[in-house]
Each structure stands twice: as structure tokens, then as C-alpha cells.
mmCIF file of C-alpha atoms in Angstrom:
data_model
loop_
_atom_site.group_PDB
_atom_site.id
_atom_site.type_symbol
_atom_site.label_atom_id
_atom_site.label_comp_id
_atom_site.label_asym_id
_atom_site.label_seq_id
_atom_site.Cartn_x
_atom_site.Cartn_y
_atom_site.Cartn_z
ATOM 1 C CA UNK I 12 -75.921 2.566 49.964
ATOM 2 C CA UNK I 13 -75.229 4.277 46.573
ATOM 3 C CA UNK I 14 -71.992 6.562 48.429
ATOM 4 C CA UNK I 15 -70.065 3.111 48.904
ATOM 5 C CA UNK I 16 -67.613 2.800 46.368
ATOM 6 C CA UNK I 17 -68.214 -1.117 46.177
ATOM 7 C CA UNK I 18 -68.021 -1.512 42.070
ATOM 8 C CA UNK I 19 -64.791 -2.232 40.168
ATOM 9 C CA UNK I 20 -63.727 0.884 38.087
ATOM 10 C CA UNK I 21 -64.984 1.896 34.703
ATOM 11 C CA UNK I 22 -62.549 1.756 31.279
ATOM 12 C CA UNK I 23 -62.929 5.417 31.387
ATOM 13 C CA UNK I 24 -61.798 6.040 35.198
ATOM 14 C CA UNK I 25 -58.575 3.352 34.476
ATOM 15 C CA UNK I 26 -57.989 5.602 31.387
ATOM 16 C CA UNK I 27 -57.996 8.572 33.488
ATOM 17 C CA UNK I 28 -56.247 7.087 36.511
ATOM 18 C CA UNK I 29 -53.772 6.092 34.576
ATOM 19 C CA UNK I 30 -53.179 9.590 32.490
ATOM 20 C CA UNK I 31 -52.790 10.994 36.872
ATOM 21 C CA UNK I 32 -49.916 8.317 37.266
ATOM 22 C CA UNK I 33 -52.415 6.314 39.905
ATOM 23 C CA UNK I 34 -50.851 3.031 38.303
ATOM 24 C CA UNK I 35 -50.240 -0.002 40.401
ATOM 25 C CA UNK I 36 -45.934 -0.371 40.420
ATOM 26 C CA UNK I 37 -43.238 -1.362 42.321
ATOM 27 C CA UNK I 38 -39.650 0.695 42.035
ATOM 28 C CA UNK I 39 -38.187 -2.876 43.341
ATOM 29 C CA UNK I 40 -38.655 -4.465 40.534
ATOM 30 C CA UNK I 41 -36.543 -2.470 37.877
ATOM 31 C CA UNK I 42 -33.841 -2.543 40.680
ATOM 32 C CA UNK I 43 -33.671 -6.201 41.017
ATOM 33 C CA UNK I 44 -34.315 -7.271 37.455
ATOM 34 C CA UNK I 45 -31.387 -5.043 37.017
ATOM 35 C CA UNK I 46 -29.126 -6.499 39.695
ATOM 36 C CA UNK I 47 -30.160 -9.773 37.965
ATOM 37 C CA UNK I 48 -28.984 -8.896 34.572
ATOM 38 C CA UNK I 49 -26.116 -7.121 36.116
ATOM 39 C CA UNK I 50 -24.254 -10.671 37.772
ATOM 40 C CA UNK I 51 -24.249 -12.069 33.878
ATOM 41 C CA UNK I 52 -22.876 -8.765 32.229
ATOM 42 C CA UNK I 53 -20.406 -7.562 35.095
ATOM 43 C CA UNK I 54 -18.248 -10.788 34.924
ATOM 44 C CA UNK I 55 -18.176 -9.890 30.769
ATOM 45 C CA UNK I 56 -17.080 -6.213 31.650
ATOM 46 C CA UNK I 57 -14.614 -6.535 34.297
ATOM 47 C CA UNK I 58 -13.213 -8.671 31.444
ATOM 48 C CA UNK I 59 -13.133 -6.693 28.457
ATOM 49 C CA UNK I 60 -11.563 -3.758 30.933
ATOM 50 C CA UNK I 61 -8.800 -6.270 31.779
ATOM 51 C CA UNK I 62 -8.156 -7.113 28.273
ATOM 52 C CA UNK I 63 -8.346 -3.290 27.472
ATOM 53 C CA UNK I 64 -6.338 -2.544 30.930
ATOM 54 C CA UNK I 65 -3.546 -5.177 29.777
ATOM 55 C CA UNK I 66 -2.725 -3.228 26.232
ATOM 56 C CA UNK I 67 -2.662 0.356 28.103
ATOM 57 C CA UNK I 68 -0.340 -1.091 30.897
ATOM 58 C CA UNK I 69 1.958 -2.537 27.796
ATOM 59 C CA UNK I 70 1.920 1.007 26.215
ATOM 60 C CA UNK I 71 2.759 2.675 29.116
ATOM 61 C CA UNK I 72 5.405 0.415 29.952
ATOM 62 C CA UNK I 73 6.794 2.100 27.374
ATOM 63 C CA UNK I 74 6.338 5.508 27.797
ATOM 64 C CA UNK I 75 7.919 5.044 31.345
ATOM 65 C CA UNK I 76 11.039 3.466 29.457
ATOM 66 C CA UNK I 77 11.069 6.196 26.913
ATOM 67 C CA UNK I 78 9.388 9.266 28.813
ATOM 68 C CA UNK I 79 7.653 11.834 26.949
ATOM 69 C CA UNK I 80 5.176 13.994 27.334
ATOM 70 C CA UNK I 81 3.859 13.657 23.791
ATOM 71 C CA UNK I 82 3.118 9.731 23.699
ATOM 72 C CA UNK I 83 1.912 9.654 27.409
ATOM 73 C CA UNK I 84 -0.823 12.257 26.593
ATOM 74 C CA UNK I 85 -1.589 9.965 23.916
ATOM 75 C CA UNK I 86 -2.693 7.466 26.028
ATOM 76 C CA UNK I 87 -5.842 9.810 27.316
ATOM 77 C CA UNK I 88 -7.596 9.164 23.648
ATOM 78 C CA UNK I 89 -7.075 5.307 24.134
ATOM 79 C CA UNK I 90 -7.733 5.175 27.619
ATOM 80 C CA UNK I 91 -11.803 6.772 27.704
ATOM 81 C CA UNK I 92 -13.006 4.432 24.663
ATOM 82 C CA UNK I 93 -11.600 1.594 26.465
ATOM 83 C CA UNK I 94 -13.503 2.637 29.802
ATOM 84 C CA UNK I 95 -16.870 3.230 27.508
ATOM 85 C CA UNK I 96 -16.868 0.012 25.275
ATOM 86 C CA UNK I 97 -16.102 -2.168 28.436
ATOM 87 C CA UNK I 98 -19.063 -0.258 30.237
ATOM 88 C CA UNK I 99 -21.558 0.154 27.396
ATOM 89 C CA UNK I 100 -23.060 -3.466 27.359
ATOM 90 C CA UNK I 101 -24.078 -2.715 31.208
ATOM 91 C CA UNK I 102 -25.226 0.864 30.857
ATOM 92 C CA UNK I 103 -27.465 -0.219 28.038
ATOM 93 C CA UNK I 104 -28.293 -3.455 29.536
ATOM 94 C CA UNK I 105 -30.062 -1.446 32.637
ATOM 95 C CA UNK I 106 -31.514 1.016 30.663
ATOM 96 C CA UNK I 107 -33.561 -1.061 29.099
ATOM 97 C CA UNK I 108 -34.304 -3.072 31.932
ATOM 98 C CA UNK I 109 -35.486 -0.117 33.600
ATOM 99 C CA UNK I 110 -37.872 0.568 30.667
ATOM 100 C CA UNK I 111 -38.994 -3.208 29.822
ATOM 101 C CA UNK I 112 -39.515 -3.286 33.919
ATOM 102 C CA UNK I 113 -41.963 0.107 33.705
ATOM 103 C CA UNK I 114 -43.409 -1.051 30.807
ATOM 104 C CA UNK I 115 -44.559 -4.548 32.504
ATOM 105 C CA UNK I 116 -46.024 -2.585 35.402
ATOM 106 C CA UNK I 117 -48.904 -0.955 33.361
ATOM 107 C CA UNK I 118 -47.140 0.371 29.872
ATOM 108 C CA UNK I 119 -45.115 3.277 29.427
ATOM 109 C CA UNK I 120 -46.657 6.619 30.806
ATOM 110 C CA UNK I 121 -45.963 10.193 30.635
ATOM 111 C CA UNK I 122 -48.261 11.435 33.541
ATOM 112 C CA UNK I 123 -47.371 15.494 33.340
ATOM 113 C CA UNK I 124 -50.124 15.977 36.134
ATOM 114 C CA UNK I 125 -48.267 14.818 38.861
ATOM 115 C CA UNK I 126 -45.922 17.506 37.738
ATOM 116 C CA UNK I 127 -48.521 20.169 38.852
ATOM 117 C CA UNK I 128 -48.290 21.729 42.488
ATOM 118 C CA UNK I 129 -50.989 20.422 44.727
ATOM 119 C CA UNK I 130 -51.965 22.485 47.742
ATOM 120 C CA UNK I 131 -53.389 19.039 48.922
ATOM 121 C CA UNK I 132 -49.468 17.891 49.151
ATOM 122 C CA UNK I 133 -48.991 20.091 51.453
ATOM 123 C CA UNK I 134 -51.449 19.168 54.345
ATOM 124 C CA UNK I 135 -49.635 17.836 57.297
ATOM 125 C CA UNK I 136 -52.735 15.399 58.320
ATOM 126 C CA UNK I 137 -52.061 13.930 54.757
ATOM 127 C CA UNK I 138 -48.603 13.175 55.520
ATOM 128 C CA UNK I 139 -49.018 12.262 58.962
ATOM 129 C CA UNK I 140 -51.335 9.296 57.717
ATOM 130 C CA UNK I 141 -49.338 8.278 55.388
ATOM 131 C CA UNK I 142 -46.324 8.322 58.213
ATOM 132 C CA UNK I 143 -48.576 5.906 60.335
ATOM 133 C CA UNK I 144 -50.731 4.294 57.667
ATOM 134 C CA UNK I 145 -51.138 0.824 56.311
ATOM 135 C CA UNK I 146 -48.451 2.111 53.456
ATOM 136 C CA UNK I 147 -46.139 2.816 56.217
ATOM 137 C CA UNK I 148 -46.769 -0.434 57.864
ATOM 138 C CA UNK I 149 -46.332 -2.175 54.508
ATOM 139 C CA UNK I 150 -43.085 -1.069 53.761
ATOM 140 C CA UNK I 151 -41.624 -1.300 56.948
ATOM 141 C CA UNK I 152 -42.705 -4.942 56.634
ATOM 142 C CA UNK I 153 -41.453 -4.953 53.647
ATOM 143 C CA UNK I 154 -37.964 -3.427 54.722
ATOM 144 C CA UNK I 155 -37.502 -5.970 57.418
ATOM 145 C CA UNK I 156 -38.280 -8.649 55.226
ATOM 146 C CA UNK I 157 -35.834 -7.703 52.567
ATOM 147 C CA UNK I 158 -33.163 -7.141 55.213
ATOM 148 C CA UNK I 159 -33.739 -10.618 56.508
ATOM 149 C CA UNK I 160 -33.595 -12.376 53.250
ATOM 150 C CA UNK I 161 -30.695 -10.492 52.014
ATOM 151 C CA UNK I 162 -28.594 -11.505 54.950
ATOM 152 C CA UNK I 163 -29.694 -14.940 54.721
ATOM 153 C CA UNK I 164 -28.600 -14.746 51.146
ATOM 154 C CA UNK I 165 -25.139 -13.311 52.012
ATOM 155 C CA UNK I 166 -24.597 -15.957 54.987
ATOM 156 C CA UNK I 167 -24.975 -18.851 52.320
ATOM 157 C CA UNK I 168 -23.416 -17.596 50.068
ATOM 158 C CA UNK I 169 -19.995 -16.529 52.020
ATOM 159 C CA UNK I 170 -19.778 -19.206 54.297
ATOM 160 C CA UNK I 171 -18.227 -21.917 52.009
ATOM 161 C CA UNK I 172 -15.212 -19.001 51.176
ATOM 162 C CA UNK I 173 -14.774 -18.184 54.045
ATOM 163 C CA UNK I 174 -12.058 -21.249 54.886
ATOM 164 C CA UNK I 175 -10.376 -20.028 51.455
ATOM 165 C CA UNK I 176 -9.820 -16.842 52.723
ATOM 166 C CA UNK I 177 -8.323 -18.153 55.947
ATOM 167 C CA UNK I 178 -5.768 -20.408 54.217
ATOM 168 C CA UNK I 179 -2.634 -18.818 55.875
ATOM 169 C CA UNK I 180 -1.180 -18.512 52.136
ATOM 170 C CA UNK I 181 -1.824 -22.027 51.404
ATOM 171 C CA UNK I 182 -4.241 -21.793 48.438
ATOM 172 C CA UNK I 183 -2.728 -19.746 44.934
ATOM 173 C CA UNK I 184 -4.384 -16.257 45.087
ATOM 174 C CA UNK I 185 -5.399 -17.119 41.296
ATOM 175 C CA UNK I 186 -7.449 -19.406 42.376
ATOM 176 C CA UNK I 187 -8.869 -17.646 45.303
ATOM 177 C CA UNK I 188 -10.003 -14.763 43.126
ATOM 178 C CA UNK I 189 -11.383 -17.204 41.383
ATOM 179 C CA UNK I 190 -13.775 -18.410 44.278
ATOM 180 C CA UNK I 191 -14.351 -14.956 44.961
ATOM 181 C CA UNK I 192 -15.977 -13.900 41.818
ATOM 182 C CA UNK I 193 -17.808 -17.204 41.721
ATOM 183 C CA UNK I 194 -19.024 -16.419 45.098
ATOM 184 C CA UNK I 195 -19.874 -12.619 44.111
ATOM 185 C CA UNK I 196 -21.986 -14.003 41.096
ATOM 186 C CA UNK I 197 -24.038 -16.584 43.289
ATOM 187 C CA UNK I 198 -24.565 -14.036 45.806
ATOM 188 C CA UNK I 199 -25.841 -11.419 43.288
ATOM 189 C CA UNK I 200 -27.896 -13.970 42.126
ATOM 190 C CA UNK I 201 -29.596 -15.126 44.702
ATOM 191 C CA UNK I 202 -30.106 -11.904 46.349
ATOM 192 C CA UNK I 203 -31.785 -10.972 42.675
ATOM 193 C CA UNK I 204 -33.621 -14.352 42.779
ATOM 194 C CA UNK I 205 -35.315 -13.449 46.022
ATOM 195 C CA UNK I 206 -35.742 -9.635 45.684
ATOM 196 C CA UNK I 207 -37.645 -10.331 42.313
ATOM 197 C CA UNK I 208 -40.243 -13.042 44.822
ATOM 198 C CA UNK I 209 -40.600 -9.740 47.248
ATOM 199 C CA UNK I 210 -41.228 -7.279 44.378
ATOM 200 C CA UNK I 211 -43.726 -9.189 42.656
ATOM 201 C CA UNK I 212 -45.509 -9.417 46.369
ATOM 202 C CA UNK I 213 -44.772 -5.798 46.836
ATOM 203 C CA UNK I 214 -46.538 -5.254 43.466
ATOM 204 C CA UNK I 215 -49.793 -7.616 44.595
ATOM 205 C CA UNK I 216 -50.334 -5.378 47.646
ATOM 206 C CA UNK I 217 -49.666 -1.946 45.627
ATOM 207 C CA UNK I 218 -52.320 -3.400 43.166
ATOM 208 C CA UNK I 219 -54.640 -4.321 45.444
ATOM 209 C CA UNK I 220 -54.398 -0.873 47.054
ATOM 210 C CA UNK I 221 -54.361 0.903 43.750
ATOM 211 C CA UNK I 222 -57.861 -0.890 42.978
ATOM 212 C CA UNK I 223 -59.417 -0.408 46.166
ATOM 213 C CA UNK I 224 -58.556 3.496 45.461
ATOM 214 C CA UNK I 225 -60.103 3.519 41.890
ATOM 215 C CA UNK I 226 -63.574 1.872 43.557
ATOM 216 C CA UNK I 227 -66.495 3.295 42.324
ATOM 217 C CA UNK I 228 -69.961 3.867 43.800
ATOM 218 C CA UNK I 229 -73.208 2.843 41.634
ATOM 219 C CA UNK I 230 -73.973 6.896 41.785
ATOM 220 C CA UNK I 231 -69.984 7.654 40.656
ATOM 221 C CA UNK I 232 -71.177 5.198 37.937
ATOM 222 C CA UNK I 233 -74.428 6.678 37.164
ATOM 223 C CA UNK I 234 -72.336 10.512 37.025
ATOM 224 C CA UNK I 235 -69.763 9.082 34.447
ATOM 225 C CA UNK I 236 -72.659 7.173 32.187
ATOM 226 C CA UNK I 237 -74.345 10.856 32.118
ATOM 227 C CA UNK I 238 -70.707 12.550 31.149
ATOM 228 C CA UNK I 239 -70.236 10.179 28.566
ATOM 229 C CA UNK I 240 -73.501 9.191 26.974
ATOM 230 C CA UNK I 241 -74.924 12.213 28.207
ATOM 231 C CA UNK I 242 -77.977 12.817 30.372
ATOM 232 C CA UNK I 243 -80.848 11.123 29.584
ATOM 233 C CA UNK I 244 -83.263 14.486 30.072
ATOM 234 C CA UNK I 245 -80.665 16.201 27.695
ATOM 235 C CA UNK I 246 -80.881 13.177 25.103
ATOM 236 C CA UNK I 247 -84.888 13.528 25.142
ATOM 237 C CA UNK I 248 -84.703 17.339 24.907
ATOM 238 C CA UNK I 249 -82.721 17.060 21.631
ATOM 239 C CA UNK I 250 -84.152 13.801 20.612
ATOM 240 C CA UNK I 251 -88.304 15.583 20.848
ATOM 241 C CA UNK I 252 -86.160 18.395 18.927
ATOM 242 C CA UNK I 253 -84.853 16.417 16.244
ATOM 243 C CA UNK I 254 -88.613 15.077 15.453
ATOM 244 C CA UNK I 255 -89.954 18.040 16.063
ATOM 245 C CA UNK I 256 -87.828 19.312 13.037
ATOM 246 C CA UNK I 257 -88.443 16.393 11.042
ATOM 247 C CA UNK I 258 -92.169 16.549 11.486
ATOM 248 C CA UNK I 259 -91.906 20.120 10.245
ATOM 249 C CA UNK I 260 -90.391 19.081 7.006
ATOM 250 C CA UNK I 261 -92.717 17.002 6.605
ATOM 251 C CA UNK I 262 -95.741 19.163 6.750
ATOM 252 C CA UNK I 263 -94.160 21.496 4.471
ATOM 253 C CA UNK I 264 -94.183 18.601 1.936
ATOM 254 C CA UNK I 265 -97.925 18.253 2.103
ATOM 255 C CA UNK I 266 -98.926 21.356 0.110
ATOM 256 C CA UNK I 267 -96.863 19.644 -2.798
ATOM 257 C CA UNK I 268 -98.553 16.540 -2.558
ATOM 258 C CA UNK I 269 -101.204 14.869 -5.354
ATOM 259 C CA UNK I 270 -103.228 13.502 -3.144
ATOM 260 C CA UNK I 271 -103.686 12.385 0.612
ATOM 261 C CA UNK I 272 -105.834 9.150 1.530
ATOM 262 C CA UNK I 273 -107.482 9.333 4.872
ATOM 263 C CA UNK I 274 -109.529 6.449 6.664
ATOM 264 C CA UNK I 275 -110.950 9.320 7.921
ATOM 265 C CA UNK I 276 -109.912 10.058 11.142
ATOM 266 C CA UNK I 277 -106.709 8.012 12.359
ATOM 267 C CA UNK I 278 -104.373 7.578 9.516
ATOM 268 C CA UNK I 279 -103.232 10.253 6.754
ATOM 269 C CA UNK I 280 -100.945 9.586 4.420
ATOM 270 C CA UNK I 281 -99.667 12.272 1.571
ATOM 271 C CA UNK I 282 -98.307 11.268 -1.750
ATOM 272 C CA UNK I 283 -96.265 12.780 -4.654
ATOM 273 C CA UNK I 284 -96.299 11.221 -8.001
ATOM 274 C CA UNK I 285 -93.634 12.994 -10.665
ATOM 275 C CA UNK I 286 -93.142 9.885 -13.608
ATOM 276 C CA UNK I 287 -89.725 11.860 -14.179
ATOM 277 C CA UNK I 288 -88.927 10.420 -10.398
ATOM 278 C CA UNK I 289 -90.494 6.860 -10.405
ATOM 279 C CA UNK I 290 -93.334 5.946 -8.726
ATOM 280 C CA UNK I 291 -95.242 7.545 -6.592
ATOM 281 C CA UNK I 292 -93.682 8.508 -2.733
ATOM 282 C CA UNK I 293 -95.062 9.542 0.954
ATOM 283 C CA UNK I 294 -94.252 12.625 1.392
ATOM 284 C CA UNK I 295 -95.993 12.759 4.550
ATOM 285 C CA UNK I 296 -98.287 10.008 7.453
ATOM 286 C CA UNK I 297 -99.312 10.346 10.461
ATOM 287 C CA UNK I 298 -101.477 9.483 13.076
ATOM 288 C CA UNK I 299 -103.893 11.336 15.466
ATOM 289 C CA UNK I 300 -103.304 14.860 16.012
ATOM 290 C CA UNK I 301 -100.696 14.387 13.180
ATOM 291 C CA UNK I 302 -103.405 12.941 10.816
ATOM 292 C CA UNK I 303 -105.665 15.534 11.383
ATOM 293 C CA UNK I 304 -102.859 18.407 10.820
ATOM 294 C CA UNK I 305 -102.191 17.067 7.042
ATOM 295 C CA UNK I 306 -105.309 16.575 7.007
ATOM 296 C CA UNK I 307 -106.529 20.316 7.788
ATOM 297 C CA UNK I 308 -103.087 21.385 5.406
ATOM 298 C CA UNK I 309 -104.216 19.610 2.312
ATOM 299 C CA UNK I 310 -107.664 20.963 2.796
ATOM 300 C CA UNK I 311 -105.999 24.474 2.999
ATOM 301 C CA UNK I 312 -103.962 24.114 -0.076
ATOM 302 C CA UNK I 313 -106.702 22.376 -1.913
ATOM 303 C CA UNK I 314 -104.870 18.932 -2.437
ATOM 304 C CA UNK I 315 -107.854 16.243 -2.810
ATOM 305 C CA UNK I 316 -108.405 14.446 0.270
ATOM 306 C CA UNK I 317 -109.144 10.724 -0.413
ATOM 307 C CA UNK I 318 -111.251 8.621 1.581
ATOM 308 C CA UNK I 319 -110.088 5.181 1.342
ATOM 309 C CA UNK I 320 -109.745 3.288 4.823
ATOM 310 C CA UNK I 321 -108.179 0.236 3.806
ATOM 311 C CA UNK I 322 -105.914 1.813 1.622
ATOM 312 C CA UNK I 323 -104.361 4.754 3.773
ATOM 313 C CA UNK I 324 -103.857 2.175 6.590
ATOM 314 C CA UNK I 325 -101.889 0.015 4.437
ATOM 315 C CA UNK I 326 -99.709 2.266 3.304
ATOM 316 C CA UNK I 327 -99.243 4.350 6.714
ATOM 317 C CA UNK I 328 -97.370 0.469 7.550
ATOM 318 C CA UNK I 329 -95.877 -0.261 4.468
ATOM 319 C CA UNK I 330 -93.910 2.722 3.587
ATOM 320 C CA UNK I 331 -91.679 5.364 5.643
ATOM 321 C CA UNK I 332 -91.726 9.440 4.601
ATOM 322 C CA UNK I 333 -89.996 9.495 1.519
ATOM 323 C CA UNK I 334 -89.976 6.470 0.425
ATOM 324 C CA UNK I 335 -91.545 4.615 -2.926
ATOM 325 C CA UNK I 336 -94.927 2.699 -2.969
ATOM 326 C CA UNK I 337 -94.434 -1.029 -2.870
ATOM 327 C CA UNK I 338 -95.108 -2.744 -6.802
ATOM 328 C CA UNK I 339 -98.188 -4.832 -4.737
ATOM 329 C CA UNK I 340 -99.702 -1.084 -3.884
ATOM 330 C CA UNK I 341 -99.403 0.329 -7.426
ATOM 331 C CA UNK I 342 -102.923 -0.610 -8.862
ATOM 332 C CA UNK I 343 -104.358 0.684 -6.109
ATOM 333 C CA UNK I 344 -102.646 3.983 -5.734
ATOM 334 C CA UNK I 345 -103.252 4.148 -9.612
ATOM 335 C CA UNK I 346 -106.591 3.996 -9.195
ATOM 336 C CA UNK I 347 -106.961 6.873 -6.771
ATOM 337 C CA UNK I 348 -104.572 9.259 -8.654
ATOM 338 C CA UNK I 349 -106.764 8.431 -11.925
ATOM 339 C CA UNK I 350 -109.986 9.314 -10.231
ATOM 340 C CA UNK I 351 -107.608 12.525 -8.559
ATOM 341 C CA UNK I 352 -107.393 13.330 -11.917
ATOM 342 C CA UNK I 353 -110.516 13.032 -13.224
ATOM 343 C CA UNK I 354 -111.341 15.365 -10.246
ATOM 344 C CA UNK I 355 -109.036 18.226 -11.538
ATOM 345 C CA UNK I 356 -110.528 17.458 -15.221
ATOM 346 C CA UNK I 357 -113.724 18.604 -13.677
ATOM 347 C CA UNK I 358 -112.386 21.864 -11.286
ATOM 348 C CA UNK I 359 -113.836 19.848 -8.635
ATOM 349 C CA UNK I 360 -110.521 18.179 -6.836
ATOM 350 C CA UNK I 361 -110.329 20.452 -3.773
ATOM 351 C CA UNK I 362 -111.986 19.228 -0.625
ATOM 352 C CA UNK I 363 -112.927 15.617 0.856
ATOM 353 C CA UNK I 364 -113.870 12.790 -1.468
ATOM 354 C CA UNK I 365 -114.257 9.240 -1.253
ATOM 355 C CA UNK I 366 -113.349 6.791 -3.509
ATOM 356 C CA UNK I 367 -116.504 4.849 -5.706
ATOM 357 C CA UNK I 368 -117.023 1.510 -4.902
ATOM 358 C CA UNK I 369 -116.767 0.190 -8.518
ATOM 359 C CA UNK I 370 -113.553 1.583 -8.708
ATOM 360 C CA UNK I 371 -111.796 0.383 -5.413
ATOM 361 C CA UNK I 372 -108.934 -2.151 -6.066
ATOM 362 C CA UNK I 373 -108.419 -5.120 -3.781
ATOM 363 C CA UNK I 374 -105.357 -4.994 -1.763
ATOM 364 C CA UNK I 375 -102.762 -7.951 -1.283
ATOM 365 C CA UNK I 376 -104.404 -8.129 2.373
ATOM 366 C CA UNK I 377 -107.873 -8.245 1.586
#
């Protein structure tokens, strides 16, 4: 049936999907990536605010020795650009992973209609399904599965420090910070590792269902072809116009033509000789009902009407309205606007003549 929307969407109904924000992504992604970049950059912060720590704590060592209120208060100015030059590499770090992670999932895009209130938002039975939907289903999936992985990350990675951690005082506590951050980092890291494996699934099945949703049927098709090329009555309409106009043109041309050359009754063609111009041009041809209409014009305006069959058919296929005679056509057209002449000469040129015999030239197809 034409209603089932069984054909992959059209260039124009992505474009326009994706202008509505109906773009296939996954929020998990950006998080992950982030956490991901975030085990490599924290270790390299929590040092630099060490470092930074270490100088302030030397300072106010001596402010405490030496109180006053003057050169503790400057401590505040030292203090904040420490905090933001420790942070900065991290802040900036997942900024842009947030972008670069948007910008894999379909390119950046500013979709201001999902800004606009939708009366449709507000339909309970709309909710409700997608409460109890396959979406719902999805991400509880989805939750359970993360949950699950997550722990089984945190179990392996925690288990080998736990027996540091219960050492009854026995191990330095340098070195078990040591196996703490170590421990942090691999468990960051794997959670990452394994949260970017479920995002890209989550981003298959949002894909999938994205596509299914931007399904076309062969009439949706048919509608958009009509929008965009326009309809096909329409196009004829402006199309029997556009001839219409040209034909009209034309037959005002024939009144200012030297001659037209008949076969009689199926081809007419109308030509124009000005030496200031080059050779002679059709100004007008036809067939038919068209031939008979220059026909019946030239008659009217008393341009001499030729009779030369071989002669008007030959040019009716060699040349287009407006254009020059061919050099192989010249003799021949020669001849006919000599005897045309010879016509006027006389004040016998108006009306329906046909060419003598004796004074036919042979044409390249004869």
C-alpha cells in the first residue's frame, strides 16, 4: 500500500528532520568520553593544585608567624588564579569534548523549533506511551546494564587494594595513596572503557529508531517531488504558456519577413534577409495548423508565398527560429529571394507563387 512508510527518507526530509532536532544521539556518550579524558587530566590537576597549594601553605606560614591583616588578605589574589590555572586544562578539556562528542553524533545543530510550545507535549496518552513504550523498555535495559557493568568494574578494580587498606599500619601511607590513585585511574578507566561500548549501542538503537521515524511512504514521496519540482499539471500549464508566448513572437515576425516557402500544405517556413545582418534567418516554421497560420499572415501582409517543397522542408529541419541559413542552403535560398525580387520589380510579389523549374537549385540532399 502507498500509506506504508516503507522507503528510506529523502535528502530533503533528513535536512528538515534535522533543522526539528529529530537527530539520532546519545547524551552517554559526551559523558563518558568525558570521564575518559577526565582520569588523564585529573591526576595532572590535583598536581598542579598541590604544587600551587604547597607555595600558599609556605606564605601563610608566615603570615601566622607575623600576623597581619594586610599580607593575609593578600593571599585571596594568589589563592583564585591558583584554583583557575590548576582547573582550566579540565574545564576546557570537557568542553570540548562535549562539543567534538555532539558534533560526531550528526554535526553541530541549533534546532530553535524544539524551543516552540507544542500543545501535542502536553497530551497525557503521549506521555503515557512513552512511560510504557519500547523507549522506556530500552533504557531501563539500558540502566540495568550500565549498573551491572559499572559494579563489575568497581569490584575489579578495588579488590586488589583492598588488603592495602587493611594493613593494620604496616604499609607507609605514601605509598598507599599511591595505590589509591592508581586504583582511582584504572577504575575511571575502565568504567569509561565500557560506558563508551554501551553508548555507542545506545546510539545504534536511537538510530535505528530515529530512521524508522523519518520512513517515508511512496505517496509522502510523490507529495515532496511535487513541493520541490513542482506539480507536473502546474509545470505543463506554464510550460503550454511559455510556447504559447513564444509562438506569438513568432507570428509577429512574419509580417517582416521577405519571403515564406511553403510545400504547400505541411511545412512553412518565414525568412528575413537584411545584408547589414548576415545571411538570411527564420524568423518563423511551423507545421500544420501552425503552417497554415503564417501561411494565411504572409498572405495578409502581402509577403510572397513561395512554393518550393523540397526546399521549405529542408530548412523547417535544418534551422531553429532565429537562426542563420546553413552555407550548403545559400544558393538555393538565393535563388528564391532573386526571383522574390524580380516579383516586387514587377508589383506582382503579393500572393502564392511557385518557383520555375529552370530556376530551382539542387539541394545537398537531392
Amino acid at each position: 500500500m502507498s500509506g506504508e512508510k516503507t522507503e528510506k527518507p529523502t535528502p530533503q526530509k533528513k535536512k528538515k528532520a534535522r533543522k526539528e532536532g529529530q537527530i539520532a544521539r546519545t547524551p552517554d556518550l559526551g559523558a563518558w568520553v568525558g570521564m575518559l579524558l577526565a582520569s588523564f587530566l585529573l591526576p595532572m590537576v590535583i598536581r598542579a593544585m598541590m604544587d600551587r597549594a604547597r607555595t600558599l601553605f609556605e606564605k601563610a606560614i608566615d603570615v601566622i608567624e607575623n600576623p597581619d591583616a594586610g599580607r593575609m588578605l593578600s593571599l585571596i589574589p594568589d589563592l583564585l588564579p591558583a584554583i583557575g590555572l590548576a582547573v582550566a586544562p579540565l574545564a576546557i578539556g570537557m568542553m570540548l569534548t562535549g562539543i567534538g562528542a555532539t558534533a560526531a553524533q550528526g554535526g553541530l545543530n541549533f534546532a530553535t523549533k524544539l524551543l516552540k510550545p507544542k500543545l501535542s507535549k502536553l497530551n497525557p496518552f503521549s506521555g503515557l506511551k512513552k512511560i510504557l513504550g519500547p523507549h522506556a523498555l530500552w533504557e531501563a535495559i539500558k540502566t540495568i546494564v550500565k549498573s551491572g557493568v559499572i559494579g563489575a568494574v568497581l569490584y575489579w578494580s578495588i579488590k586488589d587494594v583492598i588488603p592495602v587498606l587493611m594493613g593494620n599500619g604496616q604499609i607507609p601511607t605514601e605509598v598507599i595513596m599511591e595505590q589509591v590513585v592508581v586504583t582511582v585511574e584504572r577504575l575511571i578507566r575502565s568504567a569509561a572503557a565500557a560506558g563508551l561500548v554501551m553508548a555507542a549501542a545506545d546510539y545504534a538503537v536511537a538510530k535505528r529508531r530515529t530512521d524508522k521515524q523519518l520512513r517515508m511512504s511512496k505517496q509522502d514521496i510523490k507529495e515532496e517531488h511535487k513541493k520541490t519540482e513542482g506539480d507536473p499539471h502546474v509545470k505543463g500549464a506554464i510550460r503550454a504558456k511559455q510556447m504559447a508566448m513564444a509562438r506569438n513572437r513568432m507570428m509577429a515576425d512574419v509580417p517582416k519577413a521577405d519571403a515564406v516557402i511553403v510545400n504547400p500544405t505541411h511545412y512553412a517556413v518565414a525568412l528575413r534577409y537584411d545584408p547589414l545582418k548576415g545571411a538570411p534567418r527564420v524568423v518563423a516554421k511551423g507545421t500544420g495548423t501552425i503552417a497554415q497560420k503564417i501561411r494565411e499572415l504572409g498572405t495578409e501582409n502581402r509577403v510572397p508565398v513561395i512554393q518550393d517543397v523540397a526546399l521549405a522542408r529542408t530548412l523547417y529541419k535544418a534551422c531553429d527560429i532565429g537562426q542563420e541559413i546553413p552555407p550548403e542552403l545559400y544558393a538555393a535560398v538565393a535563388t528564391v529571394l532573386a526571383f522574390v525580387m524580380s516579383l516586387k520589380a514587377k508589383g506582382a510579389a503579393a500572393g502564392t507563387h511557385t518557383l520555375p523549374a529552370n530556376r530551382r537549385v539542387a539541394l545537398p540532399s537531392e
